[in-house]
């Protein structure tokens, strides 16, 4: 009997089948998936509703049209950029349909690419993005009529398609390139720095619009409209004005960009598929005197206690494992970007290099509120501690060895937390000091470090419990950006729960820092915050450790990838 050749829709059906199987018998995963779906729909609808309001004219119709143009171009550019870069930094891509699993099957490359592209639209992120940007089509219909509204809808879909193609092409290329540790480190730094530039640009434009510098914002938008990021979202305005030649030029930019990305994805897909199973043997280095244990454990931990062994393994894994290292570098960038974002929102601008920046209208910028300053620094520590929210998933089935030798839960969690603390807290502390100095608040350094430790300790407490009660598996893949189906929403919700829990736990110290100023107040906040953070981490790992002792087998089953 002849075998029907594979088609792209078969891969989409496979994605849906795997998604259904991953939720079967896992009530907590079903709850997370449904919760993520509801949250995504709400966020998308609210954003789409606010965006659609740009279709209404105000007292000044010309200014209203300019604002609609700015919203369309900047929202569209942000959407394409987010789809392109965020999978590399924060959420990963859903690689349930791992291309490596098709390496030995007679599936043509074009069928595989079409199926993976279609499967990328099956999920909460694509639905949320479409609902959020769909408001642009509603606004275009209200402002220019049904015909332009239909054109805008096609452009919204085209922009989303371009972002999805870019995300797949980038992750496929980097999954193939980043098998070298040096290349992984270098590329991750460049990606993280490049992504961090998007937020300051957005704040800059927002401040210009809020303070009347519409011409400057329009100048930036017109430049973006001739790039692959914003071209699709400027086409409806060209069509409405009868500038069909400009619309055709922007359409050509989108088509050429999509074709180039598809070619790049196609050229790197084969190497990514083959490379997962045909990795060359690199140079090996002798362990040196003392054997493998001496090479693994620092001298101070040479007595191989369970705590010391887990500490040493985790210490090395965080900067050797590609997935962990990608998360680690992302956290370092976020620990600088998020505080700057909060401080910028509070003041309208940020002082840099000791020079006082002013708002674009000419008035001096107001200093940020002390409470927001405290929360911004606390949040930097929170982001670092959240790396432990699904810490056992990195081990997968290898965690069975810990269960077989009977490692106590408290020892397990505290050793892992200690390794992450020793690696990240010094780095985040340096970033925090630099941010506070650059923001014109050097007098808040001591208090900031105390709040940083508070947030980190509280995050360890919350993340330790979450990692035991709500773990989910990671795919058995060498792609450092891969996620199992349904894990994107789970990861986002777990991160949100950890953030809310950490902020709640840290609130007493954050509120105290509002009333303590000067060198003496800074020292008090540093001492109190450090003690509070350590106590929170100790208590959190104590409670989570007891839970781990009872739920060890269930945790192993939860983090073991299903084949």
Coordinates of C-alpha atoms in Angstrom, one line a residue:
X1 CA 0.0 0.0 0.0
X2 CA 1.4 3.4 -0.9
X3 CA 2.3 5.7 1.9
X4 CA 0.8 9.2 1.6
X5 CA 3.6 11.9 1.7
X6 CA 3.8 14.1 4.7
X7 CA 2.1 17.5 4.5
X8 CA 2.5 20.7 6.5
X9 CA -0.9 20.3 8.1
X10 CA 0.1 16.9 9.5
X11 CA 2.7 18.6 11.6
X12 CA 0.2 21.1 12.9
X13 CA -2.1 18.2 13.8
X14 CA 0.8 16.5 15.5
X15 CA 1.4 19.7 17.5
X16 CA -2.2 19.7 18.7
X17 CA -2.1 16.0 19.5
X18 CA 1.1 16.5 21.6
X19 CA -0.4 19.4 23.3
X20 CA -3.5 17.4 24.3
X21 CA -1.3 14.5 25.5
X22 CA 0.9 16.8 27.6
X23 CA -2.2 18.0 29.5
X24 CA -3.8 14.6 30.0
X25 CA -3.8 13.6 33.6
X26 CA -2.1 16.7 34.7
X27 CA -4.7 18.8 36.4
X28 CA -2.3 21.5 37.5
X29 CA -1.0 21.9 34.0
X30 CA -4.5 22.1 32.6
X31 CA -5.2 24.9 35.2
X32 CA -2.0 26.7 34.1
X33 CA -2.8 26.4 30.5
X34 CA -6.4 27.6 30.9
X35 CA -5.2 30.4 33.1
X36 CA -2.6 31.4 30.6
X37 CA -5.2 31.3 27.8
X38 CA -7.7 33.5 29.8
X39 CA -5.0 35.9 30.8
X40 CA -3.7 36.1 27.2
X41 CA -7.2 36.8 25.8
X42 CA -7.9 39.5 28.4
X43 CA -4.5 41.2 27.7
X44 CA -5.0 41.0 24.0
X45 CA -8.6 42.3 24.1
X46 CA -7.8 45.2 26.4
X47 CA -4.8 46.2 24.3
X48 CA -6.8 45.9 21.1
X49 CA -9.6 48.0 22.6
X50 CA -7.2 50.7 23.6
X51 CA -5.6 50.6 20.2
X52 CA -8.9 50.8 18.4
X53 CA -9.6 54.1 20.1
X54 CA -7.0 55.7 17.9
X55 CA -9.5 55.6 15.1
X56 CA -11.5 58.4 16.8
X57 CA -10.8 62.0 16.0
X58 CA -10.2 64.5 18.8
X59 CA -10.5 68.3 18.8
X60 CA -7.5 68.4 16.4
X61 CA -8.0 65.8 13.6
X62 CA -4.5 66.2 12.2
X63 CA -2.9 65.5 15.6
X64 CA -5.3 62.6 16.2
X65 CA -4.2 61.1 12.9
X66 CA -0.5 61.6 13.8
X67 CA -1.1 59.8 17.1
X68 CA -2.8 56.9 15.3
X69 CA 0.2 56.7 13.0
X70 CA 2.6 56.6 15.9
X71 CA 0.7 54.0 17.8
X72 CA 0.4 51.8 14.7
X73 CA 4.1 52.0 13.7
X74 CA 5.5 51.7 17.2
X75 CA 3.1 49.0 18.3
X76 CA 3.8 47.0 15.1
X77 CA 7.6 47.5 15.4
X78 CA 7.5 46.4 19.0
X79 CA 5.5 43.3 18.1
X80 CA 7.9 42.2 15.4
X81 CA 10.9 42.9 17.6
X82 CA 9.4 41.1 20.6
X83 CA 8.6 38.0 18.5
X84 CA 12.1 38.1 17.1
X85 CA 14.1 38.6 20.3
X86 CA 12.1 37.5 23.3
X87 CA 12.2 33.8 22.5
X88 CA 16.0 34.1 22.7
X89 CA 16.0 35.9 26.0
X90 CA 13.0 35.0 28.2
X91 CA 10.4 32.5 27.1
X92 CA 12.0 30.3 24.5
X93 CA 10.2 28.8 21.5
X94 CA 7.8 25.8 21.7
X95 CA 9.9 23.0 20.2
X96 CA 7.4 20.2 20.8
X97 CA 7.8 19.7 17.1
X98 CA 11.6 19.4 17.4
X99 CA 13.1 19.4 13.9
X100 CA 15.8 17.0 15.1
X101 CA 13.2 14.3 15.5
X102 CA 12.5 14.5 11.7
X103 CA 16.2 14.1 10.8
X104 CA 15.8 10.4 9.7
X105 CA 12.3 10.8 8.3
X106 CA 11.6 11.5 4.6
X107 CA 10.0 14.9 5.2
X108 CA 10.9 17.5 2.7
X109 CA 12.4 20.7 4.1
X110 CA 9.6 22.9 2.7
X111 CA 7.0 20.7 4.3
X112 CA 8.8 20.8 7.6
X113 CA 9.2 24.6 7.6
X114 CA 5.5 25.1 6.6
X115 CA 4.4 22.7 9.4
X116 CA 6.6 24.3 12.0
X117 CA 5.4 27.8 10.9
X118 CA 1.8 26.7 11.2
X119 CA 2.4 25.1 14.5
X120 CA 3.9 28.4 15.8
X121 CA 0.5 30.0 15.5
X122 CA -1.1 27.3 17.6
X123 CA -0.7 28.8 21.1
X124 CA -1.5 31.6 23.4
X125 CA 1.2 34.1 22.4
X126 CA 0.1 34.2 18.7
X127 CA -3.6 34.6 19.8
X128 CA -2.7 37.4 22.2
X129 CA -0.6 39.2 19.7
X130 CA -3.3 39.0 17.0
X131 CA -6.0 40.4 19.4
X132 CA -3.7 43.2 20.6
X133 CA -2.7 44.4 17.1
X134 CA -6.1 43.6 15.6
X135 CA -7.3 46.9 17.2
X136 CA -5.3 48.6 14.5
X137 CA -7.6 47.2 11.8
X138 CA -10.6 48.4 13.8
X139 CA -9.1 51.9 14.1
X140 CA -8.3 51.9 10.4
X141 CA -11.9 50.9 9.5
X142 CA -13.3 53.7 11.7
X143 CA -11.0 56.3 10.3
X144 CA -10.6 55.4 6.7
X145 CA -13.4 53.0 5.8
X146 CA -13.9 49.2 5.3
X147 CA -11.4 48.8 2.4
X148 CA -8.5 50.3 4.3
X149 CA -9.6 48.3 7.3
X150 CA -9.3 45.1 5.4
X151 CA -5.8 46.2 4.2
X152 CA -4.9 46.9 7.8
X153 CA -6.1 43.5 8.8
X154 CA -3.9 41.8 6.2
X155 CA -1.0 43.9 7.3
X156 CA -1.5 42.9 10.9
X157 CA -1.4 39.3 9.9
X158 CA 1.7 39.9 7.8
X159 CA 3.5 41.6 10.6
X160 CA 2.7 38.7 12.9
X161 CA 3.8 36.3 10.3
X162 CA 7.1 38.2 9.8
X163 CA 7.8 38.1 13.6
X164 CA 7.1 34.4 13.8
X165 CA 9.4 33.6 10.9
X166 CA 12.1 35.8 12.4
X167 CA 11.8 34.0 15.8
X168 CA 12.0 30.6 14.2
X169 CA 14.9 31.6 11.9
X170 CA 16.9 33.2 14.8
X171 CA 16.4 30.3 17.2
X172 CA 17.2 27.7 14.5
X173 CA 20.4 29.6 13.6
X174 CA 21.5 30.1 17.1
X175 CA 20.7 26.6 18.1
X176 CA 23.1 25.4 15.5
X177 CA 25.7 28.1 16.1
X178 CA 25.7 28.1 19.9
X179 CA 27.1 24.6 20.4
X180 CA 30.4 26.3 21.0
X181 CA 30.5 27.7 24.5
X182 CA 32.4 30.8 23.4
X183 CA 30.0 31.5 20.6
X184 CA 27.0 31.0 23.0
X185 CA 28.4 33.4 25.5
X186 CA 29.3 36.1 22.9
X187 CA 26.0 35.8 21.0
X188 CA 23.9 35.8 24.1
X189 CA 25.5 39.0 25.3
X190 CA 24.9 40.7 21.9
X191 CA 21.3 39.5 21.8
X192 CA 20.6 40.6 25.3
X193 CA 22.2 44.1 24.8
X194 CA 20.3 44.6 21.6
X195 CA 17.0 43.6 23.1
X196 CA 17.6 45.9 26.1
X197 CA 17.8 48.9 23.7
X198 CA 14.1 48.5 22.7
X199 CA 12.7 49.6 26.1
X200 CA 14.8 52.9 26.4
X201 CA 13.7 53.8 22.8
X202 CA 10.1 53.2 23.8
X203 CA 10.4 55.4 26.9
X204 CA 12.1 58.1 24.9
X205 CA 9.3 58.2 22.3
X206 CA 6.6 58.1 25.0
X207 CA 8.2 61.1 26.8
X208 CA 8.4 63.1 23.5
X209 CA 4.8 62.5 22.7
X210 CA 3.7 63.3 26.3
X211 CA 5.6 66.6 26.3
X212 CA 4.6 67.8 22.8
X213 CA 7.6 66.8 20.7
X214 CA 5.3 65.2 18.1
X215 CA 7.6 66.1 15.2
X216 CA 10.5 64.2 16.7
X217 CA 8.4 61.1 17.4
X218 CA 7.0 61.2 13.9
X219 CA 10.5 61.4 12.5
X220 CA 11.5 58.2 14.3
X221 CA 8.2 56.5 13.2
X222 CA 8.8 57.4 9.5
X223 CA 12.3 55.8 9.7
X224 CA 10.8 52.7 11.3
X225 CA 8.1 52.6 8.6
X226 CA 10.9 51.9 6.1
X227 CA 12.3 49.0 8.1
X228 CA 11.0 45.4 8.3
X229 CA 9.8 46.2 11.8
X230 CA 7.2 48.9 11.0
X231 CA 6.7 48.7 7.3
X232 CA 3.5 46.6 7.4
X233 CA 1.8 48.9 9.9
X234 CA 2.3 52.0 7.8
X235 CA 0.8 50.6 4.6
X236 CA -2.8 51.4 5.6
X237 CA -2.0 55.1 5.9
X238 CA -0.3 55.1 2.5
X239 CA -3.4 53.4 1.0
X240 CA -5.7 55.9 2.6
X241 CA -3.7 58.8 1.2
X242 CA -3.5 57.3 -2.2
X243 CA 0.2 56.9 -2.1
X244 CA 0.2 53.4 -3.7
X245 CA 3.8 53.6 -4.7
X246 CA 5.0 54.0 -1.1
X247 CA 2.7 51.2 -0.1
X248 CA 4.2 49.0 -2.8
X249 CA 7.7 49.9 -1.6
X250 CA 6.9 48.9 2.0
X251 CA 5.2 45.7 0.8
X252 CA 8.4 44.9 -1.1
X253 CA 10.4 45.4 2.1
X254 CA 8.2 42.9 3.9
X255 CA 8.3 40.3 1.1
X256 CA 12.1 40.5 0.8
X257 CA 12.6 40.3 4.5
X258 CA 10.3 37.3 4.8
X259 CA 11.9 35.6 1.9
X260 CA 15.4 36.2 3.3
X261 CA 14.4 34.9 6.7
X262 CA 12.8 31.8 5.2
X263 CA 16.0 31.2 3.2
X264 CA 18.1 31.6 6.3
X265 CA 15.8 29.3 8.3
X266 CA 16.0 26.7 5.6
X267 CA 19.8 26.8 5.4
X268 CA 20.3 26.5 9.1
X269 CA 17.5 23.9 9.7
X270 CA 19.4 21.0 8.3
X271 CA 22.5 21.7 10.4
X272 CA 20.4 22.1 13.5
X273 CA 18.8 18.7 12.8
X274 CA 22.0 16.9 12.1
X275 CA 24.1 18.7 14.7
X276 CA 22.0 17.4 17.6
X277 CA 23.1 13.9 17.0
X278 CA 26.4 14.4 15.2
X279 CA 28.3 16.6 17.6
X280 CA 32.0 16.4 17.1
X281 CA 34.2 15.4 20.0
X282 CA 36.0 18.4 21.3
X283 CA 39.2 18.5 23.0
X284 CA 39.3 16.9 26.5
X285 CA 41.4 18.1 29.4
X286 CA 42.8 15.8 32.0
X287 CA 41.3 16.2 35.4
X288 CA 44.7 16.7 37.0
X289 CA 45.9 15.5 40.3
X290 CA 43.1 14.3 42.6
X291 CA 40.9 13.0 39.8
X292 CA 37.4 14.1 38.7
X293 CA 36.2 15.0 42.2
X294 CA 39.1 17.4 42.7
X295 CA 38.4 19.0 39.3
X296 CA 34.7 19.4 40.2
X297 CA 34.9 20.6 43.7
X298 CA 36.7 23.7 44.9
X299 CA 39.3 23.1 47.6
X300 CA 37.0 24.4 50.4
X301 CA 34.4 21.8 49.4
X302 CA 36.8 19.0 48.8
X303 CA 35.0 16.9 51.5
X304 CA 32.3 15.7 49.1
X305 CA 29.2 16.1 51.3
X306 CA 25.9 16.2 49.5
X307 CA 25.7 20.0 50.0
X308 CA 29.2 20.5 48.6
X309 CA 28.7 18.1 45.6
X310 CA 25.3 19.7 44.6
X311 CA 26.8 23.2 45.1
X312 CA 29.7 22.5 42.9
X313 CA 27.6 20.8 40.2
X314 CA 25.1 23.6 40.2
X315 CA 27.8 26.3 40.1
X316 CA 29.3 24.7 37.0
X317 CA 26.0 23.9 35.4
X318 CA 24.8 27.5 35.5
X319 CA 27.6 28.7 33.3
X320 CA 28.2 25.5 31.2
X321 CA 24.6 24.5 30.3
X322 CA 23.4 26.4 27.3
X323 CA 19.8 26.8 28.6
X324 CA 20.9 28.0 32.0
X325 CA 23.5 30.4 30.7
X326 CA 20.9 31.9 28.3
X327 CA 18.6 32.5 31.3
X328 CA 21.5 33.8 33.4
X329 CA 22.5 36.4 30.9
X330 CA 18.9 37.5 30.4
X331 CA 18.6 38.1 34.1
X332 CA 21.7 40.3 34.2
X333 CA 20.3 42.5 31.4
X334 CA 16.8 42.6 33.0
X335 CA 18.2 43.5 36.4
X336 CA 19.5 46.7 34.8
X337 CA 16.6 47.4 32.3
X338 CA 13.7 46.9 34.8
X339 CA 14.9 49.3 37.5
X340 CA 15.7 51.9 34.9
X341 CA 12.2 51.4 33.4
X342 CA 10.5 51.9 36.8
X343 CA 12.7 54.9 37.7
X344 CA 12.0 56.5 34.3
X345 CA 8.3 56.0 34.7
X346 CA 8.4 57.7 38.1
X347 CA 10.5 60.7 37.0
X348 CA 9.9 61.1 33.2
X349 CA 13.6 60.9 32.7
X350 CA 16.8 59.6 34.3
X351 CA 20.0 61.3 35.2
X352 CA 23.1 59.9 33.6
X353 CA 26.7 60.7 34.2
X354 CA 25.9 63.3 36.8
X355 CA 24.2 65.6 34.3
X356 CA 20.6 66.3 35.1
X357 CA 18.3 65.4 32.2
X358 CA 15.1 67.3 31.8
X359 CA 11.8 66.6 30.3
X360 CA 11.3 67.4 26.6
X361 CA 9.0 70.3 27.4
X362 CA 11.9 72.1 29.2
X363 CA 10.7 71.6 32.8
X364 CA 13.2 69.9 35.2
X365 CA 12.5 66.3 35.9
X366 CA 11.0 65.4 39.2
X367 CA 12.9 62.9 41.3
X368 CA 11.5 59.4 41.5
X369 CA 9.4 58.5 44.6
X370 CA 11.3 56.6 47.3
X371 CA 8.8 53.7 47.3
X372 CA 9.2 53.1 43.5
X373 CA 13.0 53.3 43.9
X374 CA 12.8 50.6 46.6
X375 CA 10.6 48.4 44.5
X376 CA 12.8 48.8 41.4
X377 CA 15.9 47.6 43.2
X378 CA 13.9 44.8 45.0
X379 CA 12.6 43.7 41.6
X380 CA 16.2 43.3 40.4
X381 CA 16.8 40.7 43.1
X382 CA 13.4 39.1 42.4
X383 CA 14.4 38.4 38.8
X384 CA 17.6 36.7 39.9
X385 CA 15.8 34.4 42.4
X386 CA 13.2 33.5 39.9
X387 CA 15.7 31.4 38.0
X388 CA 15.0 28.7 40.6
X389 CA 11.2 28.6 39.8
X390 CA 11.7 25.5 37.7
X391 CA 15.1 24.4 38.8
X392 CA 14.6 20.6 38.7
X393 CA 13.5 20.7 35.1
X394 CA 17.1 21.3 34.0
X395 CA 18.0 17.8 35.6
X396 CA 15.0 16.0 34.1
X397 CA 15.2 12.2 34.7
X398 CA 18.8 12.7 36.1
X399 CA 17.1 13.9 39.3
X400 CA 16.4 10.2 40.0
X401 CA 20.0 9.8 41.2
X402 CA 19.3 12.3 44.0
X403 CA 16.3 10.3 45.1
X404 CA 18.2 7.0 45.1
X405 CA 20.9 8.3 47.5
X406 CA 18.3 10.0 49.6
X407 CA 19.5 13.7 49.6
X408 CA 17.4 15.6 52.1
X409 CA 15.1 18.1 50.6
X410 CA 16.4 21.1 52.6
X411 CA 20.0 20.2 51.7
X412 CA 19.1 19.9 48.0
X413 CA 17.3 23.3 47.8
X414 CA 19.8 25.2 49.9
X415 CA 22.8 23.9 47.9
X416 CA 21.1 24.9 44.7
X417 CA 20.2 28.3 46.1
X418 CA 23.7 28.9 47.5
X419 CA 25.3 28.1 44.1
X420 CA 23.0 30.5 42.3
X421 CA 23.5 33.2 45.0
X422 CA 27.3 32.9 44.8
X423 CA 27.1 33.3 41.0
X424 CA 24.5 36.0 40.5
X425 CA 24.3 38.3 43.6
X426 CA 27.8 39.8 43.1
X427 CA 27.0 40.5 39.4
X428 CA 23.5 41.9 40.1
X429 CA 25.0 44.0 42.9
X430 CA 27.5 45.6 40.5
X431 CA 24.6 46.3 38.0
X432 CA 22.5 47.8 40.8
X433 CA 25.3 50.1 42.0
X434 CA 25.9 51.3 38.4
X435 CA 22.2 51.9 37.8
X436 CA 21.9 53.9 41.0
X437 CA 25.0 56.0 40.4
X438 CA 24.0 56.6 36.7
X439 CA 20.5 57.6 37.9
X440 CA 21.9 60.3 40.2
X441 CA 21.2 58.4 43.5
X442 CA 24.6 57.3 44.9
X443 CA 23.3 58.0 48.4
X444 CA 20.9 55.0 48.0
X445 CA 23.6 52.4 47.2
X446 CA 23.7 50.8 50.7
X447 CA 19.9 50.7 51.0
X448 CA 19.7 49.4 47.5
X449 CA 22.0 46.5 48.2
X450 CA 19.9 45.7 51.3
X451 CA 16.8 45.7 49.2
X452 CA 18.5 43.6 46.6
X453 CA 19.3 40.9 49.1
X454 CA 15.8 41.1 50.5
X455 CA 14.3 40.6 47.0
X456 CA 16.6 37.8 46.2
X457 CA 16.0 35.9 49.4
X458 CA 12.3 36.3 49.1
X459 CA 12.4 35.1 45.5
X460 CA 14.4 32.0 46.6
X461 CA 11.7 31.2 49.2
X462 CA 8.9 31.6 46.7
X463 CA 10.7 29.9 43.8
X464 CA 11.8 26.9 45.9
X465 CA 8.2 26.1 46.8
X466 CA 7.0 26.6 43.2
X467 CA 9.8 24.4 41.9
X468 CA 8.5 21.6 44.0
X469 CA 4.8 22.0 43.6
X470 CA 4.5 23.3 40.0
X471 CA 7.4 21.9 38.0
X472 CA 7.1 21.2 34.3
X473 CA 9.5 19.4 31.9
X474 CA 11.9 20.9 29.4
X475 CA 12.3 19.2 26.0
X476 CA 15.1 16.8 25.5
X477 CA 16.8 19.1 23.0
X478 CA 20.2 20.8 22.6
X479 CA 18.4 23.9 21.6
X480 CA 18.9 26.3 24.5
X481 CA 15.7 28.2 23.5
X482 CA 13.3 25.3 23.3
X483 CA 10.2 24.7 25.4
X484 CA 7.7 21.9 25.6
X485 CA 4.2 22.6 24.3
X486 CA 2.1 24.5 26.9
X487 CA 5.2 25.4 28.9
X488 CA 5.3 29.0 27.7
X489 CA 2.1 29.8 29.4
X490 CA 3.1 27.8 32.5
X491 CA 6.5 29.6 32.6
X492 CA 4.8 33.0 32.4
X493 CA 2.3 32.2 35.1
X494 CA 4.9 30.7 37.4
X495 CA 7.0 33.8 37.0
X496 CA 4.0 36.1 37.7
X497 CA 3.2 34.1 40.9
X498 CA 6.8 34.3 42.0
X499 CA 7.0 38.0 41.4
X500 CA 3.8 38.7 43.4
X501 CA 4.8 36.4 46.2
X502 CA 8.3 38.0 46.4
X503 CA 7.0 41.6 46.3
X504 CA 4.6 40.7 49.1
X505 CA 7.3 39.1 51.2
X506 CA 9.7 42.0 50.6
X507 CA 7.2 44.8 51.4
X508 CA 8.1 45.3 55.1
X509 CA 11.7 46.1 54.3
X510 CA 10.8 48.1 51.2
X511 CA 8.4 50.3 53.2
X512 CA 11.0 50.7 56.0
X513 CA 13.5 52.0 53.4
X514 CA 11.2 54.9 52.7
X515 CA 11.8 56.5 56.1
X516 CA 15.5 55.8 56.5
X517 CA 17.8 58.1 54.6
X518 CA 21.5 59.1 54.7
X519 CA 24.5 57.0 55.5
X520 CA 23.1 55.7 58.8
X521 CA 19.7 54.8 57.3
X522 CA 21.5 53.1 54.4
X523 CA 23.5 50.9 56.8
X524 CA 20.4 50.0 58.7
X525 CA 18.5 49.0 55.6
X526 CA 21.5 47.0 54.4
X527 CA 21.8 45.1 57.7
X528 CA 18.0 44.6 58.1
X529 CA 17.5 43.7 54.4
X530 CA 20.3 41.2 54.4
X531 CA 19.1 39.5 57.6
X532 CA 15.5 39.5 56.3
X533 CA 16.5 38.0 52.9
X534 CA 18.6 35.3 54.5
X535 CA 15.7 34.5 56.9
X536 CA 13.2 34.3 54.1
X537 CA 15.4 32.0 52.1
X538 CA 16.1 29.8 55.1
X539 CA 12.4 29.5 56.0
X540 CA 11.3 29.0 52.4
X541 CA 13.8 26.2 51.8
X542 CA 12.8 24.7 55.1
X543 CA 9.1 24.5 54.1
X544 CA 9.8 23.5 50.5
X545 CA 12.4 20.9 51.7
X546 CA 9.8 19.1 53.7
X547 CA 7.5 19.1 50.8
X548 CA 10.2 17.8 48.5
X549 CA 10.9 14.9 50.8
X550 CA 7.2 13.9 50.5
X551 CA 6.8 14.6 46.8
X552 CA 10.2 13.5 45.4
X553 CA 8.7 10.8 43.1
X554 CA 5.9 13.1 41.8
X555 CA 8.5 15.8 41.1
X556 CA 10.6 13.3 39.1
X557 CA 7.6 12.3 37.0
X558 CA 6.7 16.0 36.5
X559 CA 10.1 17.0 35.2
X560 CA 10.8 13.9 33.0
X561 CA 10.0 14.8 29.4
X562 CA 7.4 12.6 27.7
X563 CA 8.6 11.0 24.6

